[in-house]
Coordinates of C-alpha atoms and ligand atoms in Angstrom, one line a residue:
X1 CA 13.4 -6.0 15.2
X2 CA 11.7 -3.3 13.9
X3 CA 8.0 -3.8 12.6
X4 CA 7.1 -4.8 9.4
X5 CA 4.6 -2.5 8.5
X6 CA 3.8 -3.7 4.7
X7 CA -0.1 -3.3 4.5
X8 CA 0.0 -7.0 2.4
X9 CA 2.6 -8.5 5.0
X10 CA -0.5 -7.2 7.4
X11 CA -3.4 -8.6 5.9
X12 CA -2.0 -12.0 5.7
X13 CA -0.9 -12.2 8.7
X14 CA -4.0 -11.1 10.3
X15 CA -5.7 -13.7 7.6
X16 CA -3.1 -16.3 9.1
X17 CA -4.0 -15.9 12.7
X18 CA -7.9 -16.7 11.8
X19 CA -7.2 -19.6 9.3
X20 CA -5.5 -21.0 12.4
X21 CA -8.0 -20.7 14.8
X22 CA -10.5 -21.8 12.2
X23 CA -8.0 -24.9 11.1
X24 CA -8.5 -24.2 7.9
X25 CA -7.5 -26.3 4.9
X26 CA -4.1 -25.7 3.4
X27 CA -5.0 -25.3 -0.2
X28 CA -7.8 -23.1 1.1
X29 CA -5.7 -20.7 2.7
X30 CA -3.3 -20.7 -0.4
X31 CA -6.4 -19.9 -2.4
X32 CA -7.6 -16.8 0.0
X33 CA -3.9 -15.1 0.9
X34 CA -3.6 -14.0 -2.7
X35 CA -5.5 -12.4 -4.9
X36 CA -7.0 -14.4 -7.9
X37 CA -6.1 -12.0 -10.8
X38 CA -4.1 -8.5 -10.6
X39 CA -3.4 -6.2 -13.7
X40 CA -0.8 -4.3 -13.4
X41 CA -0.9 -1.3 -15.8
X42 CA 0.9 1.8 -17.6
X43 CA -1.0 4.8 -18.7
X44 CA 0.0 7.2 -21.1
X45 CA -1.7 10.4 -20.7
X46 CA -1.4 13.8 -22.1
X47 CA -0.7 16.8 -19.8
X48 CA -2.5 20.1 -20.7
X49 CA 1.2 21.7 -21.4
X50 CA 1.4 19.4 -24.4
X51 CA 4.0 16.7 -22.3
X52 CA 2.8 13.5 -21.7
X53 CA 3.3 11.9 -18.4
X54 CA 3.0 7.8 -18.0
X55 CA 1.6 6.5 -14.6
X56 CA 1.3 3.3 -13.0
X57 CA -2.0 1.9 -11.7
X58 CA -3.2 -1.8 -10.5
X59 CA -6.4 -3.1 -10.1
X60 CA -6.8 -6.5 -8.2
X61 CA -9.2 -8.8 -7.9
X62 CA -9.0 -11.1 -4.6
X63 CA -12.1 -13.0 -4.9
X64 CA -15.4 -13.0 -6.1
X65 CA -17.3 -16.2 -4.8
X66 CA -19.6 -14.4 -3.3
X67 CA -19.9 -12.0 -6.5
X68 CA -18.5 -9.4 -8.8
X69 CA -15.1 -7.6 -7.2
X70 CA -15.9 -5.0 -5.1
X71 CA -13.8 -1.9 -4.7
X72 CA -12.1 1.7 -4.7
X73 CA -9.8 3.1 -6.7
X74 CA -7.2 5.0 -4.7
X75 CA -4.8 7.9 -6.3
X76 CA -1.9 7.9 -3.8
X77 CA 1.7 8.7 -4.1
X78 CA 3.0 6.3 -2.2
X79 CA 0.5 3.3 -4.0
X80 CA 2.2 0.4 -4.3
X81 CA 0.7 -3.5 -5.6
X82 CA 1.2 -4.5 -2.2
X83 CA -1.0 -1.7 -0.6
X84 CA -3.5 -2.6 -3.4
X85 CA -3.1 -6.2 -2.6
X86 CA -3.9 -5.9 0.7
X87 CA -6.9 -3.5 0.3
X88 CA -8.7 -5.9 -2.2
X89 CA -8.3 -8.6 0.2
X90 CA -10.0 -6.2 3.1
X91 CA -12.7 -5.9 1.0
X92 CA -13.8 -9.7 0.3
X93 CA -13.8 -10.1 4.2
X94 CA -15.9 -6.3 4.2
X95 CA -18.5 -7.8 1.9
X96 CA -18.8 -10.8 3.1
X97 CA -18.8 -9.4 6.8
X98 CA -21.3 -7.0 5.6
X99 CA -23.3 -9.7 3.9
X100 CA -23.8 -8.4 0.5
X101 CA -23.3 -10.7 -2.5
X102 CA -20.0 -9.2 -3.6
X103 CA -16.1 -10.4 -3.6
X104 CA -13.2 -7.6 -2.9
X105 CA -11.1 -5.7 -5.6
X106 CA -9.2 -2.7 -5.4
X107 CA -7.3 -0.3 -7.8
X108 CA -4.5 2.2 -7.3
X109 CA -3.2 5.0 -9.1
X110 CA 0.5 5.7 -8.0
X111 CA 0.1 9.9 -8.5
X112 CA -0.9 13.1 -6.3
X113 CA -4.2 13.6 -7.4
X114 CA -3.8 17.7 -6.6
X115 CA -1.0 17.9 -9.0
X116 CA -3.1 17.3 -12.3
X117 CA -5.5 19.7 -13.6
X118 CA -9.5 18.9 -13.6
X119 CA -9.3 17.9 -17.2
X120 CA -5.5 15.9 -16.5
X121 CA -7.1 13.9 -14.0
X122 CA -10.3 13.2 -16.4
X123 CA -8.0 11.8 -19.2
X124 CA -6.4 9.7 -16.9
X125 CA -9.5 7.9 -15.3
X126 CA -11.1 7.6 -19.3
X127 CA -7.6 6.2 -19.9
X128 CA -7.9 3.3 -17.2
X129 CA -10.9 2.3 -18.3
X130 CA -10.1 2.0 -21.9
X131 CA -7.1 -0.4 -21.3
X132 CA -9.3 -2.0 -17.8
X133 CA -12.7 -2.0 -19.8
X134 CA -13.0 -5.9 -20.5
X135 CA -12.0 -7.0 -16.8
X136 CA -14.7 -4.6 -15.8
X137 CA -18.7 -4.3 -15.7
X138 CA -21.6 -4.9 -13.3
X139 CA -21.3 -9.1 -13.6
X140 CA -17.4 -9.1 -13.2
X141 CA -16.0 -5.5 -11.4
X142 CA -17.1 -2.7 -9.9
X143 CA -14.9 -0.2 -8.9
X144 CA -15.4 2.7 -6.4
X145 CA -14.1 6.1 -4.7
X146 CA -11.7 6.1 -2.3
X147 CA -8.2 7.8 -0.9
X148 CA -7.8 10.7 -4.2
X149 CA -10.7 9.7 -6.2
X150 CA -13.7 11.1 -6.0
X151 CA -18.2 11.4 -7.3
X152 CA -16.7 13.1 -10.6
X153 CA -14.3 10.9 -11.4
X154 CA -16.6 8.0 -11.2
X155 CA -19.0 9.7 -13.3
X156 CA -16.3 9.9 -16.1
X157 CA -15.2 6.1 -15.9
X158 CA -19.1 5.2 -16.2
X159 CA -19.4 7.4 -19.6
X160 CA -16.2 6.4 -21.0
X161 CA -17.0 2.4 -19.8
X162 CA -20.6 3.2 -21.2
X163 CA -19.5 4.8 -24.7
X164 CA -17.1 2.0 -25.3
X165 CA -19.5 -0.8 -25.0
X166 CA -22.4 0.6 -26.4
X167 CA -24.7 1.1 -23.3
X168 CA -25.7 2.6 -20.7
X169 CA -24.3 1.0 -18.3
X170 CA -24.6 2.7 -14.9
X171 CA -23.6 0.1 -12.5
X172 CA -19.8 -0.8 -13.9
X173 CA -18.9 1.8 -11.1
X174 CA -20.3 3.3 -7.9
X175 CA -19.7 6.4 -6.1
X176 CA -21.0 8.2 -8.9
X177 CA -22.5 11.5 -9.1
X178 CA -26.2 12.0 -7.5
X179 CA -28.2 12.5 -10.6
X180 CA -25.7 10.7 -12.9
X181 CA -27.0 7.2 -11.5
X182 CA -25.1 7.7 -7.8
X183 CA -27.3 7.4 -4.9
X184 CA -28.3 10.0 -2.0
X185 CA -26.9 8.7 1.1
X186 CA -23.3 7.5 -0.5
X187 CA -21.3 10.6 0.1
X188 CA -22.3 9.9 4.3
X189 CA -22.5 6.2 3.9
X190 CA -18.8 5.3 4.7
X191 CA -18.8 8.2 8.0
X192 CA -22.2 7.1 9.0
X193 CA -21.4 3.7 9.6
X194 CA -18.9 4.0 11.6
X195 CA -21.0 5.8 13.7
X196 CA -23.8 2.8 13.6
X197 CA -21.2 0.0 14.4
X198 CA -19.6 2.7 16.9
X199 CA -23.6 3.0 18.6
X200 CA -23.9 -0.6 18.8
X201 CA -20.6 -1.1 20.3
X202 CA -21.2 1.3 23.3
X203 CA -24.7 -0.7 24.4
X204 CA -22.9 -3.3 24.6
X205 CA -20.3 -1.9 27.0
X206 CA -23.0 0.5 28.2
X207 CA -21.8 3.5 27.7
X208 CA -23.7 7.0 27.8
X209 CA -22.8 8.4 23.8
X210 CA -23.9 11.6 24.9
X211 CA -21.0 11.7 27.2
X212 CA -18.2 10.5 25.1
X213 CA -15.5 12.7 23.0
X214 CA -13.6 11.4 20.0
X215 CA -10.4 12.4 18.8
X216 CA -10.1 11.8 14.7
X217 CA -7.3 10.8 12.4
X218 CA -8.4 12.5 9.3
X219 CA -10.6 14.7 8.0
X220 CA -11.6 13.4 4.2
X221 CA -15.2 12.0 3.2
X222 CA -14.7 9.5 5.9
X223 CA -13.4 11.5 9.1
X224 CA -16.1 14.4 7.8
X225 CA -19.1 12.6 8.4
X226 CA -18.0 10.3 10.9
X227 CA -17.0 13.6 12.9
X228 CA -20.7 14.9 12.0
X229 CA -22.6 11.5 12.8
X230 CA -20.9 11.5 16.4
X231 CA -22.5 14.8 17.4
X232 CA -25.8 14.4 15.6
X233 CA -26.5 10.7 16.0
X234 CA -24.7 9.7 19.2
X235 CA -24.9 13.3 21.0
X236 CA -20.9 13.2 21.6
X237 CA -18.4 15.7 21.4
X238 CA -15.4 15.6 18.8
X239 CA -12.3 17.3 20.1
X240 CA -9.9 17.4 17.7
X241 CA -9.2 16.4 14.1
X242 CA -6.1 15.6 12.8
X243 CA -4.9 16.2 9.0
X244 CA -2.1 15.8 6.2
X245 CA -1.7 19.3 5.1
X246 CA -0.7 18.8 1.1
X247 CA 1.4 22.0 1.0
X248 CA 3.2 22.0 4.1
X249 CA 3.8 18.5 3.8
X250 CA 3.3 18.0 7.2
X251 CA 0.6 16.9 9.7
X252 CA -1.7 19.2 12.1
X253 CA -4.1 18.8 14.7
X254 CA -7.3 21.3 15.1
X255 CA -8.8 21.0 18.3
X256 CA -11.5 23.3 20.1
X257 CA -12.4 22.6 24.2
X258 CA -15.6 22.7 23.7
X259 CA -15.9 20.7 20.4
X260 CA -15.3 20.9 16.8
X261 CA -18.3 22.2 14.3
X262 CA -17.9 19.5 11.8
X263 CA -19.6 21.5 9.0
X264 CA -17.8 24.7 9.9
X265 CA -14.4 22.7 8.8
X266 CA -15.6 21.3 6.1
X267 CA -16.7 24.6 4.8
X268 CA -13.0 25.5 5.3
X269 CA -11.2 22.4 3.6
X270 CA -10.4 21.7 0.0
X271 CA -10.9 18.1 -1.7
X272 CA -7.9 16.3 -0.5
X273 CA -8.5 17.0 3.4
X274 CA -6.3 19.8 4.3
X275 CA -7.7 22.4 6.5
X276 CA -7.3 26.1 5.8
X277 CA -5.7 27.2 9.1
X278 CA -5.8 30.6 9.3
X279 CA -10.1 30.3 8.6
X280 CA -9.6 27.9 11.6
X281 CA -7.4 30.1 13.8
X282 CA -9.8 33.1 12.9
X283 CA -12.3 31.2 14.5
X284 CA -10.7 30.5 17.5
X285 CA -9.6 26.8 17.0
X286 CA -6.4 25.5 18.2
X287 CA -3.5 24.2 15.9
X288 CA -0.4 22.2 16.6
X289 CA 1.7 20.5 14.3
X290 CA 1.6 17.2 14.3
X291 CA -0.3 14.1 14.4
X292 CA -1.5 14.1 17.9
X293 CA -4.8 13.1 17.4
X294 CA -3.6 9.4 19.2
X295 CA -2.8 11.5 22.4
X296 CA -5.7 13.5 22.9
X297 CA -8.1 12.6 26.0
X298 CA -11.2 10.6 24.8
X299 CA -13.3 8.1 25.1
X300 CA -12.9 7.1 21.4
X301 CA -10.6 6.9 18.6
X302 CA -11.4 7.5 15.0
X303 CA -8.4 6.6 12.5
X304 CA -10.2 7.6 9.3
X305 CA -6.9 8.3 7.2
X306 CA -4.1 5.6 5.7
X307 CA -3.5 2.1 7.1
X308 CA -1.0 1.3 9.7
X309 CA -1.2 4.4 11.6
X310 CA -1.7 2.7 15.0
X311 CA 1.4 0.7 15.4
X312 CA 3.6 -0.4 17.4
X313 CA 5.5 3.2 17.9
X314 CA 2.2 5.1 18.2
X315 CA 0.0 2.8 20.3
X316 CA 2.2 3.3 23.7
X317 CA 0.8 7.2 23.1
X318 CA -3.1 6.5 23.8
X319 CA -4.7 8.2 26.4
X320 CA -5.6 5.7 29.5
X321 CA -9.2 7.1 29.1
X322 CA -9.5 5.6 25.8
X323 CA -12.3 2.9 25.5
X324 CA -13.0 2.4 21.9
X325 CA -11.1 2.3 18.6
X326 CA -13.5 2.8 15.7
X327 CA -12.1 2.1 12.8
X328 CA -12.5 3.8 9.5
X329 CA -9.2 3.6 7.8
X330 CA -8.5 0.2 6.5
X331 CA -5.7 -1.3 7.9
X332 CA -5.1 1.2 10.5
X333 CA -3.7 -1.0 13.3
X334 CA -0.5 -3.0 13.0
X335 CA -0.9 -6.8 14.8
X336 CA 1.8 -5.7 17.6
X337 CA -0.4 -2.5 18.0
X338 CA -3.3 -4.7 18.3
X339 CA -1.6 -6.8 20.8
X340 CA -1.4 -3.8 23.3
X341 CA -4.8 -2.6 22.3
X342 CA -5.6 -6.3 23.8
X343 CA -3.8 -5.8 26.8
X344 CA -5.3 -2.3 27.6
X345 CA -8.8 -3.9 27.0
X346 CA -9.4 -1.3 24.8
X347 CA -12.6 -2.0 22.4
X348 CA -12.1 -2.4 18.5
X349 CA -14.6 -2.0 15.9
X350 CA -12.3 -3.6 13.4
X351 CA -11.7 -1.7 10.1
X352 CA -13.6 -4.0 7.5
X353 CA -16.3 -4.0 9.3
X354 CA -16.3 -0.6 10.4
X355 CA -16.0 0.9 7.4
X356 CA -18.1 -1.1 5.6
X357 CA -21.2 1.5 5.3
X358 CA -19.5 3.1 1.8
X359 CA -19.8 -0.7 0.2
X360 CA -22.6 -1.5 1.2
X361 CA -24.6 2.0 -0.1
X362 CA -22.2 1.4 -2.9
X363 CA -24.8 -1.7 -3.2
X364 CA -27.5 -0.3 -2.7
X365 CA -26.3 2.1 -5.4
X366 CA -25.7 -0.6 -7.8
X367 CA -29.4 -2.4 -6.8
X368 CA -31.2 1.2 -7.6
X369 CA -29.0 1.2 -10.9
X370 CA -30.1 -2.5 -11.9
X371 CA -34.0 -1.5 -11.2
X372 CA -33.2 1.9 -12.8
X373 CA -35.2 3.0 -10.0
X374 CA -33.6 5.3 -6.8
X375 CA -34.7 5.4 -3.3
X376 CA -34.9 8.4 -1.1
X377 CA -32.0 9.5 1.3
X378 CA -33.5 8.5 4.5
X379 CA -34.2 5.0 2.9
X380 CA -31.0 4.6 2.3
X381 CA -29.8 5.7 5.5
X382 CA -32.1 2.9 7.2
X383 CA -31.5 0.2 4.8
X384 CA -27.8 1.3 5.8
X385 CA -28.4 1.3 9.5
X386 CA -30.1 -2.0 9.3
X387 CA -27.3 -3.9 7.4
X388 CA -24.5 -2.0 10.2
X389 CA -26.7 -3.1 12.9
X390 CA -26.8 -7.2 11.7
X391 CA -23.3 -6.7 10.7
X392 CA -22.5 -5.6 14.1
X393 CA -23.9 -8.3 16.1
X394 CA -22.9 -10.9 14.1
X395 CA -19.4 -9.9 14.9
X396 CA -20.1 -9.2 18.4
X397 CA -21.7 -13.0 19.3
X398 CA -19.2 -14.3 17.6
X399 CA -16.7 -12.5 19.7
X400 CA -18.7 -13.2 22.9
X401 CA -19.2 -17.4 22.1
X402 CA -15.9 -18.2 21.1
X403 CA -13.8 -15.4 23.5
X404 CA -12.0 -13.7 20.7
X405 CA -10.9 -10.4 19.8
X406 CA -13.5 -8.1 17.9
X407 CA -10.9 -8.1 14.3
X408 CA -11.0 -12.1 15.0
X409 CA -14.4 -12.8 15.4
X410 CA -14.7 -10.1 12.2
X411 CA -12.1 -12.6 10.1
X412 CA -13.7 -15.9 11.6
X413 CA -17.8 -14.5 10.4
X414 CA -15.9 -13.2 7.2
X415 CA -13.7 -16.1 6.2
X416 CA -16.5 -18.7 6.8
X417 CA -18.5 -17.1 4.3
X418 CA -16.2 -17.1 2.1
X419 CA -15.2 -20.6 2.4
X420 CA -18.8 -21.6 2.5
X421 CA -19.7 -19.2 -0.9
X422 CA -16.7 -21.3 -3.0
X423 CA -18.4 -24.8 -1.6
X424 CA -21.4 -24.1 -2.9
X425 CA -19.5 -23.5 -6.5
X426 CA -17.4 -26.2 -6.3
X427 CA -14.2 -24.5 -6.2
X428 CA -13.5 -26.7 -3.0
Ligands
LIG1 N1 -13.4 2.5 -1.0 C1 -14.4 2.1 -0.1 C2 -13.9 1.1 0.9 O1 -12.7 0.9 1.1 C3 -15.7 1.8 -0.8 C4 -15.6 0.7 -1.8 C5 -16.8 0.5 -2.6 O2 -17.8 1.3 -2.4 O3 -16.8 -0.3 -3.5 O4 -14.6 0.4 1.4

């Protein structure tokens, strides 16, 4: 039978697994395996050619006992309310892993962000928040960046949230502009913590960082500074970088033998992650096309694109030297994929805990807004650090005492949270 690789279908299933180790109530699991509230939403904007164009976006909310929703808003093509769905869910169990006092939302914008003009794409985001305004705000939801969406765009849903209500209101959104009320350290934060959680893991399994390569699924705000945080923090070696390329509508992989210079290709790619190949090839890197980055030699693995890109087709292709999956996609590994990651005894810093730097700083963000007061980049970066490291370990011993897989032991610290955040409010 071939795999059912719906990102929702996913998530529950994942959730499934843990409520059953767990033995968790019934009504309890039928309260966390959907989302509380979801609006589903048309928008009618104008084009700059006079047309109008409609588009579909969703923002769900999966649960905020902890606190206010919590999450991106992704501008995909191939969005759908089940991808949503099962990214708002990943983020309760991110926040509550992370152990910040948020719940998880997330939003989606079914649309090619490249194919709208600079002042297209701003009409559209004031547009969602004139018909999302009410559901939104500091105390109720925050969205975020993510996949297509970007430290501009934020800036423009604050103002356009701010002008409608009357204030100021700088933490209805994070993500947002340094110098328009975002914070130094969130553009890294996501990357970064990868790279934390990623330094944690290889104490554990005593490994040397500074003789490790990584191969890295792509090369967006995530894959660029998790690529840059290997080499400068961990001393490692990134060998190749794998990408979407928007106009050929196909996937390549850049690879070097002696490394990749993470700040060279960035120089050299536009906002949506494609690499410009003949800068590359000028500067003697290697392209093939393809998505190859799975079969590379190295010690790690860095899926930093889409979810389900490790899967049950794709897993069988990883390298035998491969020690460590690092997540910083969500949902990048399908439950058969994860079976054979299992077998192979290959390491897994699951995804929402991963990943969770850009939330957390997204926080932090929100804190320096509330105290209309803004810390320093390297204060960030160590609060940041700090919360990855706890984060970490709590997974880790909870892996180690009850002799579970890393993405169980991240459900079972998650879940309980959860669970124990709606006791204390009498929802149970
Ligand atoms: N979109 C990011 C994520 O998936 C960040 C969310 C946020 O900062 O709220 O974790």
């Amino acid at each position: 039978m071939a795999e059912n690789t719906n990102a929702f279908s996913m998530a529950q299933q994942q959730f499934d697994h843990v409520a059953d180790l767990l033995g968790l109530d019934h009504q309890v699991r039928e309260l966390l395996r959907w989302p509380l509230r979801e609006y589903h939403l048309r928008l009618p904007v104008h084009m700059d050619d006079g047309g109008l164009r409609v588009f579909q976006a969703f923002r769900v909310q999966h649960n905020d006992a902890l606190g206010p929703n919590k999450g991106g808003l992704r501008f995909h093509a191939a969005e759908t309310a089940d991808t949503v769905r099962a990214l708002a869910m990943w983020m309760t169990w991110k926040c509550a892993v992370a152990d910040i006092p948020l719940g998880g939302g997330k939003g989606g914008v079914v649309l090619d962000p490249a194919t709208l003009s600079a002042n297209e794409k701003e009409r559209l985001c004031r547009a969602f928040i004139r018909e999302l305004w009410r559901v939104l705000g500091p105390r109720q939801d925050v969205p975020a960046p993510d996949v297509g969406s970007n430290a501009q765009m934020m800036g423009w849903m604050m103002d356009e949230y701010s002008r409608i209500t009357g204030q100021y209101t700088p933490g209805v959104i994070t993500g947002k502009p340094v110098g328009g009320g975002g914070s130094l350290g969130r553009k890294e934060a996501t990357g970064y913590g990868v790279i934390y959680t990623l330094r944690e893991a290889m104490k554990c399994l005593n490994i040397d960082s500074t003789q490790t390569t990584a191969a890295i699924q792509g090369f967006g705000n995530v894959g660029q500074y998790a690529a840059k945080g290997f080499i400068s923090e961990l001393g490692g070696k990134v060998v190749c970088v794998s990408y979407w390329d928007r106009e050929d509508r196909a996937a390549y992989t850049v690879y070097k033998q002696d490394g990749i210079d993470p700040e060279f290709l960035m120089n050299i790619t536009d906002q949506y992650g494609s690499i410009d190949k003949d800068k590359a090839v000028q500067a003697d890197y290697s392209i093939e096309e393809g998505d190859d980055w799975i079969t590379k030699e190295a010690d790690v693995l860095i899926p930093a694109a889409l979810e389900g890109q490790i899967n049950a087709e794709t897993v069988k292709n990883i390298h035998e030297r491969v020690k460590i999956v690092a997540e910083g996609a969500n949902g990048p590994t399908t439950p058969e994929a994860d079976q054979v990651l299992m077998e192979r005894d290959i390491f897994v810093v699951p995804d929402f805990l991963c990943n969770a730097g850009g939330v957390t700083t997204s926080y932090f963000e929100g804190v320096q807004n509330d105290m209309n007061f803004y810390w320093t980049k390297s204060e960030v970066l160590e609060k940041l650090d700090d919360k990855m490291t706890q984060a970490f370990k709590g997974v880790y011993d909870m892996a180690q005492t009850q002799d579970v897989f890393m993405r169980d032991a991240a459900y079972m610290v998650a879940i309980n949270r959860v669970v124990k955040g709606m006791e204390l409010r009498g929802w149970l």
